[in-house]
Coordinates of C-alpha atoms and ligand atoms in Angstrom, one line a residue:
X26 CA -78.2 52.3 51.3
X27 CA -76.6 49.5 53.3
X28 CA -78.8 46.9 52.8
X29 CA -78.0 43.9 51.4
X30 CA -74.4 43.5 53.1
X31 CA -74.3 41.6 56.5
X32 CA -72.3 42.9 59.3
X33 CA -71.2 40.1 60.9
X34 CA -69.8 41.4 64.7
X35 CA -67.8 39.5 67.0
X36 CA -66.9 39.8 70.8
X37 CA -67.3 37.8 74.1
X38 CA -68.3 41.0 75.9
X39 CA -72.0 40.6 75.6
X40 CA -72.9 44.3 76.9
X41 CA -70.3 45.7 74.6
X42 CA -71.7 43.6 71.9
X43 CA -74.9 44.2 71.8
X44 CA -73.8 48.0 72.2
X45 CA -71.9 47.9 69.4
X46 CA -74.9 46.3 67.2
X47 CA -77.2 48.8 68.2
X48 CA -74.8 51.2 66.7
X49 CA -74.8 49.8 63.6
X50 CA -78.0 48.6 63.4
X51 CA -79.1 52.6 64.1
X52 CA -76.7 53.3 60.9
X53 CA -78.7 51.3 58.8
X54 CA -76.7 47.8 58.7
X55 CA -78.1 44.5 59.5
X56 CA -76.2 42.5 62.0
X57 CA -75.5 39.1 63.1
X58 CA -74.0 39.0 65.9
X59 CA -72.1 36.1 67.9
X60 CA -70.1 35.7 70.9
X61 CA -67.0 33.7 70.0
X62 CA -64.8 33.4 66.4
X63 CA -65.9 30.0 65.6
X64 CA -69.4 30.7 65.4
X65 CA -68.7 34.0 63.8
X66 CA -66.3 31.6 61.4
X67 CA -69.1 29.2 60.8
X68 CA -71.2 31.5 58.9
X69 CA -69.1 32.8 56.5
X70 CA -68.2 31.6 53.2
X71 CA -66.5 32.8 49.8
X72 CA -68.5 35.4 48.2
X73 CA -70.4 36.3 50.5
X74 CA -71.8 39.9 50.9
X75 CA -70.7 40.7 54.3
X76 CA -68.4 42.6 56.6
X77 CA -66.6 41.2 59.8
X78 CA -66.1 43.4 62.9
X79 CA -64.2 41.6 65.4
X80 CA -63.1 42.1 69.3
X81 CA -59.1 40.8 69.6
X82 CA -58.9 39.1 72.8
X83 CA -61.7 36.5 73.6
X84 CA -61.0 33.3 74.9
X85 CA -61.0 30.1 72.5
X86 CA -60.1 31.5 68.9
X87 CA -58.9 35.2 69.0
X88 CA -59.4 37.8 66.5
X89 CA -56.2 37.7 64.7
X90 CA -56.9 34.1 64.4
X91 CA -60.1 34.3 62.9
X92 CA -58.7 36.9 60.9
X93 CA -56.2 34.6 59.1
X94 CA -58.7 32.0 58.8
X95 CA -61.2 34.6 56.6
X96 CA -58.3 35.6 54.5
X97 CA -57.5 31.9 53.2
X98 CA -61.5 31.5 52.9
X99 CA -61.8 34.8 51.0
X100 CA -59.0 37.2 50.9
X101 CA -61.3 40.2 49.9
X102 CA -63.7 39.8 52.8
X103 CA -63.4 42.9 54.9
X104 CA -62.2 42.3 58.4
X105 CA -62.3 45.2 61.1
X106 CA -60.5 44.3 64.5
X107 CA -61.5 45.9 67.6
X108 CA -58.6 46.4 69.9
X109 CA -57.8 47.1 73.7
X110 CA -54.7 49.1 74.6
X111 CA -52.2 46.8 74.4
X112 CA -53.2 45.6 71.3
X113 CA -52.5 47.9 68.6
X114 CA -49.2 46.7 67.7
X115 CA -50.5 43.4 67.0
X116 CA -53.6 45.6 65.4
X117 CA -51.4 47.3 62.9
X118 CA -49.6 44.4 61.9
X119 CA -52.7 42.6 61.2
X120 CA -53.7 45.8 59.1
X121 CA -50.2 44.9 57.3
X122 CA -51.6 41.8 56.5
X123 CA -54.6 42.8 54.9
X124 CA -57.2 43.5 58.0
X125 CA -59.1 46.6 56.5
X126 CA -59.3 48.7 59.6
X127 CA -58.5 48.6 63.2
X128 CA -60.5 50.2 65.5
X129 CA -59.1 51.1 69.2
X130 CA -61.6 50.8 71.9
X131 CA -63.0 53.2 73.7
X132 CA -64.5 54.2 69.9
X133 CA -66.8 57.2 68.9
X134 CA -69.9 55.4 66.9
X135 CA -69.1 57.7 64.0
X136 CA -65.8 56.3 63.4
X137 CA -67.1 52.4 63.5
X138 CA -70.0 53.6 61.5
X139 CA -67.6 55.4 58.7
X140 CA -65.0 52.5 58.6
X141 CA -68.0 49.9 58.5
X142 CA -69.9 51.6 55.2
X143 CA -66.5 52.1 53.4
X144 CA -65.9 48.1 54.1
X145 CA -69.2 47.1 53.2
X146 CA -69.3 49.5 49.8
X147 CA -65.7 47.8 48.6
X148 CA -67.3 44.6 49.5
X149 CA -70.0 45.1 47.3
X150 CA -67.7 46.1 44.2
X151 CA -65.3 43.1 44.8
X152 CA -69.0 41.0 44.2
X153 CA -70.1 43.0 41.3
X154 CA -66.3 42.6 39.3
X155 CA -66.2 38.8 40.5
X156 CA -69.6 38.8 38.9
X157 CA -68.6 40.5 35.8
X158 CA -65.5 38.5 35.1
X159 CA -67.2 35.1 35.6
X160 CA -69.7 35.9 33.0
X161 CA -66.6 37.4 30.9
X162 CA -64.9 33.4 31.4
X163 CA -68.6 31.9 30.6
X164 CA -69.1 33.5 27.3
X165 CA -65.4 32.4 26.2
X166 CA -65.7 29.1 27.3
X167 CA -68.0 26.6 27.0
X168 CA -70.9 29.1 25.1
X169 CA -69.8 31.7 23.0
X170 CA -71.8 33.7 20.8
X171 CA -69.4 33.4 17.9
X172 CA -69.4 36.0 15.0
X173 CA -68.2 39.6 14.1
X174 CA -70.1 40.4 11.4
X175 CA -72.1 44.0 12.2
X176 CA -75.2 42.4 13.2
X177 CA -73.2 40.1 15.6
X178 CA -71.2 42.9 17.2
X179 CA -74.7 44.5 17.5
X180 CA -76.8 41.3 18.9
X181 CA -73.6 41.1 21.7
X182 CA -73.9 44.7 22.4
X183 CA -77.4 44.9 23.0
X184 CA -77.2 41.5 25.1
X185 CA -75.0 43.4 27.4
X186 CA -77.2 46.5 27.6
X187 CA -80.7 44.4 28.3
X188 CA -78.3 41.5 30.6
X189 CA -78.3 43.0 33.2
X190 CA -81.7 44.7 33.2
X191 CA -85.1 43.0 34.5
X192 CA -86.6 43.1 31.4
X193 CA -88.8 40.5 29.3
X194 CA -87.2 39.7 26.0
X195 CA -88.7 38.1 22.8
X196 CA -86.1 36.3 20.7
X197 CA -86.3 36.2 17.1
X198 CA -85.1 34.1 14.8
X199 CA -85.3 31.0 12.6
X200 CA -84.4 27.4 13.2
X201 CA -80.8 27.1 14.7
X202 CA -80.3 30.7 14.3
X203 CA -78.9 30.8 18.0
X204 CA -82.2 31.7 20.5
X205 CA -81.0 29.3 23.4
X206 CA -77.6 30.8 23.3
X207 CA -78.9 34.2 23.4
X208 CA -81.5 33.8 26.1
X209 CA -78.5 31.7 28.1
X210 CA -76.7 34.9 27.7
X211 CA -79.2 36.7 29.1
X212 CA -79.3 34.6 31.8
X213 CA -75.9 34.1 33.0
X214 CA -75.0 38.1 32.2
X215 CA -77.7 39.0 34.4
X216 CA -77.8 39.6 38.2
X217 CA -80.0 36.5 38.1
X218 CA -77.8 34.2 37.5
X219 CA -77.1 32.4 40.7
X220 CA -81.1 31.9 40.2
X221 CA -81.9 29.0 37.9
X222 CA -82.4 28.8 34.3
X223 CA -85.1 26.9 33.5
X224 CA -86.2 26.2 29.8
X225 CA -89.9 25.4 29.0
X226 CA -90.4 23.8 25.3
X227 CA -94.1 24.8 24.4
X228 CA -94.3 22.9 21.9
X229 CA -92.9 19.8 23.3
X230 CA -95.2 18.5 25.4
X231 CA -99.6 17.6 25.2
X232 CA -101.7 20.0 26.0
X233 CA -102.4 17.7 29.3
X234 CA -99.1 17.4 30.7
X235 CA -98.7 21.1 29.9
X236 CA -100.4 22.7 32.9
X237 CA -99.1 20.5 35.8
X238 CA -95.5 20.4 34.3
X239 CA -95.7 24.2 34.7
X240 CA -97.8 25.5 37.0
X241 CA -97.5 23.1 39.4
X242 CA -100.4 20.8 41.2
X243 CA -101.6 19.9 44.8
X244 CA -101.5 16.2 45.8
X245 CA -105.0 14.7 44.4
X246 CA -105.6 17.9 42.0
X247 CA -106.7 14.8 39.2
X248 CA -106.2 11.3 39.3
X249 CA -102.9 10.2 38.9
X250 CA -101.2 13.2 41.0
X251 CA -100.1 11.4 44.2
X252 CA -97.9 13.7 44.8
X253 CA -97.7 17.7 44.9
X254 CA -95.4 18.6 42.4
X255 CA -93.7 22.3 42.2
X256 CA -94.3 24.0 38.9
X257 CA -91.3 24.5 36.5
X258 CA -92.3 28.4 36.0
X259 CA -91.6 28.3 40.6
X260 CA -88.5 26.5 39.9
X261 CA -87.7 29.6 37.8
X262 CA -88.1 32.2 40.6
X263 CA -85.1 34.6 41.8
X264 CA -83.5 33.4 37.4
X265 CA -85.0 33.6 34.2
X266 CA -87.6 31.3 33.2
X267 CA -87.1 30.6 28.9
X268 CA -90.6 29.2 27.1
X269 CA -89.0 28.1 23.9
X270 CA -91.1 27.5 20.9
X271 CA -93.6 29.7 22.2
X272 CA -95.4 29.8 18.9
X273 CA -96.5 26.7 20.3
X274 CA -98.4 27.6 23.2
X275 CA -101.9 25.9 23.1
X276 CA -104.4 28.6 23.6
X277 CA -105.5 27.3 27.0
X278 CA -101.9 28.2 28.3
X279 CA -101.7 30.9 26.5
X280 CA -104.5 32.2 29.2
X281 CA -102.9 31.4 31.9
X282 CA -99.1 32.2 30.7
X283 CA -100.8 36.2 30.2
X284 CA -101.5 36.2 33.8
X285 CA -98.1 35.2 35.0
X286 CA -96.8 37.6 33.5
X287 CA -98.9 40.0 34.2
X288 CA -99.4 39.7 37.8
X289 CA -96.2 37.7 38.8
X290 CA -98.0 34.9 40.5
X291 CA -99.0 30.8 39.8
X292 CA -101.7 29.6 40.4
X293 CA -101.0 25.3 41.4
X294 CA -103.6 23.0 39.8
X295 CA -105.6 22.0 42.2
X296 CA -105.0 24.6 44.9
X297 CA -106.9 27.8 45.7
X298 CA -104.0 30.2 46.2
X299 CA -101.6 32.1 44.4
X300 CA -97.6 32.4 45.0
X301 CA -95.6 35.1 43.8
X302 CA -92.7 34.4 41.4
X303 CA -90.0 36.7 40.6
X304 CA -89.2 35.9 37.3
X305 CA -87.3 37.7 34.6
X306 CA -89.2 36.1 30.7
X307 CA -86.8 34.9 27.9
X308 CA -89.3 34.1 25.2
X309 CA -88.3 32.4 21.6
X310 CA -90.1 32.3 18.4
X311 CA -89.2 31.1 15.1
X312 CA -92.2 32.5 13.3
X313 CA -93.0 36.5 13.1
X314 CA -95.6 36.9 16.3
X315 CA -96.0 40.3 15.0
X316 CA -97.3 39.4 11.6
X317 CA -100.7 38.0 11.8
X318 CA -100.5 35.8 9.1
X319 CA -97.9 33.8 10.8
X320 CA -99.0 34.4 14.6
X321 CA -101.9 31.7 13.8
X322 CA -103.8 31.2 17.4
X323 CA -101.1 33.3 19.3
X324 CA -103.0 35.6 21.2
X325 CA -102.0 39.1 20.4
X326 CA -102.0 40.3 23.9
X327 CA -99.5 37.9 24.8
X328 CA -97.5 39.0 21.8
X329 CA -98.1 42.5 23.3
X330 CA -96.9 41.5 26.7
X331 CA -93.8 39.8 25.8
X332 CA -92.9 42.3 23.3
X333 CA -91.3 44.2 25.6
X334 CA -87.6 44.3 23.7
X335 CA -87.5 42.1 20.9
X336 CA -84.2 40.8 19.8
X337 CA -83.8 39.2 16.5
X338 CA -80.9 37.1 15.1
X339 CA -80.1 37.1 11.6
X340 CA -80.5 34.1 9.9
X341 CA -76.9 32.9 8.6
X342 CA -77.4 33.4 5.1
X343 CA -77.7 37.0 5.9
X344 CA -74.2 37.6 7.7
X345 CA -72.5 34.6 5.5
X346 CA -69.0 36.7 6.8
X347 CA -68.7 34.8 9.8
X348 CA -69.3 31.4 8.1
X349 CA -65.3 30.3 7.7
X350 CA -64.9 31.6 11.6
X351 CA -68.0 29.5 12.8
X352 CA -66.8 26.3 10.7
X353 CA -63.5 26.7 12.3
X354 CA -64.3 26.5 15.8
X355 CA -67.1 23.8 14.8
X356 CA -64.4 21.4 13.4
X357 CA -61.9 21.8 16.0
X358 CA -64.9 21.3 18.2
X359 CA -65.6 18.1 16.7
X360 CA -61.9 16.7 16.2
X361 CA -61.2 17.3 20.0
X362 CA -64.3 15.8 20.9
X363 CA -64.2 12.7 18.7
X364 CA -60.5 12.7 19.3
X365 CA -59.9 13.0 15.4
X366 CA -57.4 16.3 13.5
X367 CA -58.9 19.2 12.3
X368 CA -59.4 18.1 8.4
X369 CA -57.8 20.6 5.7
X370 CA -60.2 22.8 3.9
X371 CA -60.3 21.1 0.4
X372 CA -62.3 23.1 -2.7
X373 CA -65.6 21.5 -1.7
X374 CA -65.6 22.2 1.2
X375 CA -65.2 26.0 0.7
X376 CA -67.5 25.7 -2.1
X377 CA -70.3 24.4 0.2
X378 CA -70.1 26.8 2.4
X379 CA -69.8 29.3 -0.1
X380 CA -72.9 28.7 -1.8
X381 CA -75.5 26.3 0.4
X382 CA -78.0 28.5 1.6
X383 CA -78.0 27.1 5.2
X384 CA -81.4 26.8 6.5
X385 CA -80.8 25.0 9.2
X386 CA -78.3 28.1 9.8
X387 CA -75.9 27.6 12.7
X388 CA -77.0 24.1 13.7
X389 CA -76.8 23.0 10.3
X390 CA -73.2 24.3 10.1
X391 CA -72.1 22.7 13.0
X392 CA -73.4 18.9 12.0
X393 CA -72.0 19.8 9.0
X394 CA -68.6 20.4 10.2
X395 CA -69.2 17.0 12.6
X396 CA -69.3 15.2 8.9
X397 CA -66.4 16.7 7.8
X398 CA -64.5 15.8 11.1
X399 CA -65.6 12.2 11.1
X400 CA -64.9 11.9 7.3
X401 CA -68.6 10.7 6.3
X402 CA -71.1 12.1 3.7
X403 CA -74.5 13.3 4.8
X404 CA -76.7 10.1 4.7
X405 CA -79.3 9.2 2.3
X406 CA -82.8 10.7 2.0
X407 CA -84.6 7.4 1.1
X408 CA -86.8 5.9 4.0
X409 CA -84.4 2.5 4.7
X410 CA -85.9 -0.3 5.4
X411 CA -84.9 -3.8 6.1
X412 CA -86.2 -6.1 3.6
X413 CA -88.6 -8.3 4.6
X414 CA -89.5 -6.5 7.5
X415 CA -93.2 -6.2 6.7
X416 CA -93.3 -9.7 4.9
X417 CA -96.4 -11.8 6.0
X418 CA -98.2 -8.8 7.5
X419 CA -102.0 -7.7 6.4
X420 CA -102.2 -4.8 4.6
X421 CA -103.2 -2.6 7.1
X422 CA -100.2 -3.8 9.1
X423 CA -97.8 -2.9 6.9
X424 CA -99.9 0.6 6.4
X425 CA -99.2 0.7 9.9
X426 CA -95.9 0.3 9.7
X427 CA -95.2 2.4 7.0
X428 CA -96.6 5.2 9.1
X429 CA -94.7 4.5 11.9
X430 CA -91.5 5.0 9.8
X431 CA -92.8 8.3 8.0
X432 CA -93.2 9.7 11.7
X433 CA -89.6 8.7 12.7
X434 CA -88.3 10.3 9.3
X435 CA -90.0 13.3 9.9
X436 CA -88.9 13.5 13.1
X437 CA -85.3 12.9 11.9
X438 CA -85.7 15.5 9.3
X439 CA -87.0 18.2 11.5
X440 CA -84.7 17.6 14.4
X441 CA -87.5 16.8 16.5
X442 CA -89.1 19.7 16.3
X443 CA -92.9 19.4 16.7
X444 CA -94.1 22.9 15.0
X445 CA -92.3 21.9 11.9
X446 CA -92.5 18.2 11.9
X447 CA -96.6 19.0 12.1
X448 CA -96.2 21.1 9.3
X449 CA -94.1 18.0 6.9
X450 CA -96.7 15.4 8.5
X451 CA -99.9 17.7 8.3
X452 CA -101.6 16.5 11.1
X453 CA -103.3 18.0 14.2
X454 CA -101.6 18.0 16.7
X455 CA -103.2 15.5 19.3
X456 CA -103.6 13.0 16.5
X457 CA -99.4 13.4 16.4
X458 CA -99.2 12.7 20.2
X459 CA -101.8 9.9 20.0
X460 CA -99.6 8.8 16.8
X461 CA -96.2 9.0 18.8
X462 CA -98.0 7.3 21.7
X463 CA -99.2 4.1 19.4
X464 CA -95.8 3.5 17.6
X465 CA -93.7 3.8 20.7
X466 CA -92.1 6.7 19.0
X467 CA -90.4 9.2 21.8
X468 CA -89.6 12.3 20.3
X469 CA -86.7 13.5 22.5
X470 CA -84.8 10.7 20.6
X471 CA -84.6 12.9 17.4
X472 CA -83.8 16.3 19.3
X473 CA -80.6 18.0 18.9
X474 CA -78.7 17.2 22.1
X475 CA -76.9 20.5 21.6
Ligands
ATP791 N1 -73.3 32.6 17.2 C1 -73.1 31.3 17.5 N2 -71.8 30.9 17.9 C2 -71.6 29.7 18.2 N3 -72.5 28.7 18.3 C3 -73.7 29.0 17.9 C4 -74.1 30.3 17.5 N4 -75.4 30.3 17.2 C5 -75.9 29.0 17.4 N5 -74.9 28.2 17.9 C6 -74.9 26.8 18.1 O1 -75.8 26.3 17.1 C7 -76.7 25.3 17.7 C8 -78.2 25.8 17.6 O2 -78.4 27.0 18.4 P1 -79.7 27.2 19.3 O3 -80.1 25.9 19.9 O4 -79.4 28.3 20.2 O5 -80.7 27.5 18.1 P2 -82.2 27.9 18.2 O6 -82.4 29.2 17.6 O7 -82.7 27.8 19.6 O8 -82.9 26.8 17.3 P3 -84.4 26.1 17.3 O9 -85.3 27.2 16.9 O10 -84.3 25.0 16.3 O11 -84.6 25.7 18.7 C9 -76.3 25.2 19.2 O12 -75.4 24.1 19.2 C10 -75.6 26.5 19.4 O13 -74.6 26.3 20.4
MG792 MG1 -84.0 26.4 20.5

């Protein structure tokens, strides 16, 4: 019942000490303990799940003095003093200050025991509310999940209910519909958020790169791997680990992706042992994995495994209520960050908003109100090309080059997004990479650096 909060016990009198931390220690608590204040000092820091039991008199720093120290480090940590006879005037005073408890010595074990568990439960609830109100601040600030339509109030509710849980979560939803916000959420609401959040695009990278980028290899595992590289899915341990895209998943991953989830564990390329993870899975999709007409070569058993609790956002043309509140925070966004006034709505603009379908959805709102900000019109479809650029080239040249700027329009169309700009291009996927390769084409120049 006591786990998890250190007792940190300090006094000069090593019998008595060690005493004293078998006491505890019998009770349940784990201790640390140290024979002077500064050491005792050294260890601590803000937040920190602990509870100090401290002897008054000891030479170098006393107790009251390591006392006052705590409190400008972390009002809220517990401090119990341990006082001789002629202490306890000091010892009530100190209590006056804000010292939890004083103890006078010679004490009954009970009595430390009691006052020690009723320090280290309040302890614990000052972490959990500090907890809870910095993930309050974070979804205000600088990521809100903006919208109070009913399925918005909903999506938020059930984001708070699942937060906070261990639980594997599919996210639904189409193209700039919100998934990274909502599995950030998840992250930073949860218990694991002091873990890190690390976001995996599955459709981002070759099918080479792939399995070293996430599992991890040994030094040597294939040529060109010098070094031993930690897997991003490790990195993830203790937080939440988000595969984005995962519609994208070559098949070979897929394989290996079912088996950490299902046993927890990665297996390094290269390496014949496994190493526990503890992860919590924030999966996205844009396409329904639970249709199989759209699933394509997503194994099923995946789906089945990361279907856990799916939560799907509603594209914006189906909750077109919170469109005026999103364009309002978009362009005062935009005119503090390009340092330009929030323009007045004018006819057209309400009109657009009114009636453009948004399939883009949010992300399309928001460039949208970037325009509007910075005064300019959206630019033209046309492929522009210098002229002349291609002059005195062989045809195949120039085919070349035409290519080359169908790719980057694509691209540009599609965000960056290789599922869909696949789909516009219709090409197989390797011959894409080899494509992007050739042209000296990097696609991370055309993703949203939202
Ligand atoms: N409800 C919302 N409130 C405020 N901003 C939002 C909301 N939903 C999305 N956004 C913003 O819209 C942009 C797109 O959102 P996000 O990246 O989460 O979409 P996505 O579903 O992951 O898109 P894709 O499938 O293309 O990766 C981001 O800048 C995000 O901050
Ligand atoms: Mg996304």
């Amino acid at each position: 019942m006591n786990k998890g909060t250190n007792i940190i016990l300090v006094d000069d009198d090593t019998a008595l000490r060690h005493a004293t931390r078998q006491t505890l220690e019998l009770a349940g608590f784990t201790v640390r303990d140290v024979p002077s204040a500064s050491q005792a000092f050294a260890l601590l820091s803000p937040d920190l799940d602990a509870v100090v039991v401290s002897d008054i008199r000891m030479a170098g720093m006393d107790g009251l003095e390591l006392f006052s120290r705590i409190k400008a480090l972390d009002p809220e940590l517990p401090v119990l003093l341990i006082t001789g006879h002629g202490d306890i005037d000091m010892a009530v005073r100190a209590m006056q200050n804000g010292a939890y408890d004083f103890i006078a010595k010679p004490f009954a074990a009970d009595r430390l025991v009691q006052s020690v568990s009723r320090a280290a439960d309040m302890r614990r609830l000052v972490i959990e509310n500090r907890r809870l109100r910095k993930a309050a601040e974070a979804s205000q600030d600088d990521l809100p999940l903006i919208g109070q339509t009913p399925a918005m109030e909903h999506l938020r509710q059930t984001l708070r209910q699942i937060a906070d849980t261990d639980i594997d979560v599919l996210v639904a939803g189409e193209t700039g519909s919100g998934k990274e916000v909502v599995a950030t959420l998840l992250h930073r609401w949860s218990r694991r958020n002091r873990g890190n959040f690390v976001a995996l695009n599955c459709g981002a990278l070759p099918e080479t790169v792939i399995e070293s980028e996430f599992f991890g290899h040994e030094a040597g595992a294939f040529t060109g791997a010098q070094k031993k590289r930690i897997g991003r899915i490790e990195h993830a341990s203790g937080g939440t680990l988000f595969l984005d895209e995962i519609e994208s998943m070559p098949p070979a991953t897929q394989v290996k992706m079912l088996r950490v989830l299902e046993m927890r564990e990665v297996t390094p390329l290269g390496i014949n042992e496994v190493r526990p993870v503890d992860l919590r899975v924030v999966a996205a999709a844009k396409v329904d994995l639970g249709n199989p007409a759209e699933r394509g070569d997503f194994r099923e058993d995946l789906y089945y495994r990361l279907n856990v609790v799916t939560v799907s956002i509603p594209p914006l043309r189906e909750r077109r209520a919170d469109i005026p509140l999103l364009f309002s925070h978009f362009t005062a966004r935009a005119a503090e960050r390009f340092k330009r006034d929030v323009p007045a709505l004018t006819g057209d603009i309400a009109r657009h908003l009114d009636t453009h379908a948004w399939p883009g959805n949010v992300r399309e709102l928001a460039h949208y109100a970037e325009r509007i900000v910075l005064g300019i019109t959206p630019p033209p479809q046309a492929i522009l090309e210098p002229s002349g650029a291609t002059e005195g080239l062989s045809l195949p040249e120039r085919i070349e080059h035409h290519e080359g700027n169908l790719i980057r329009q694509a691209l540009r169309d599609n965000d960056g997004d290789v599922r869909r700009t696949l789909d516009a291009l219709g090409i197989p996927r390797k011959t894409f990479y080899d494509k992007l390769q050739r042209h000296g084409i990097n696609r991370n120049d055309y993703t949203d650096p939202d």
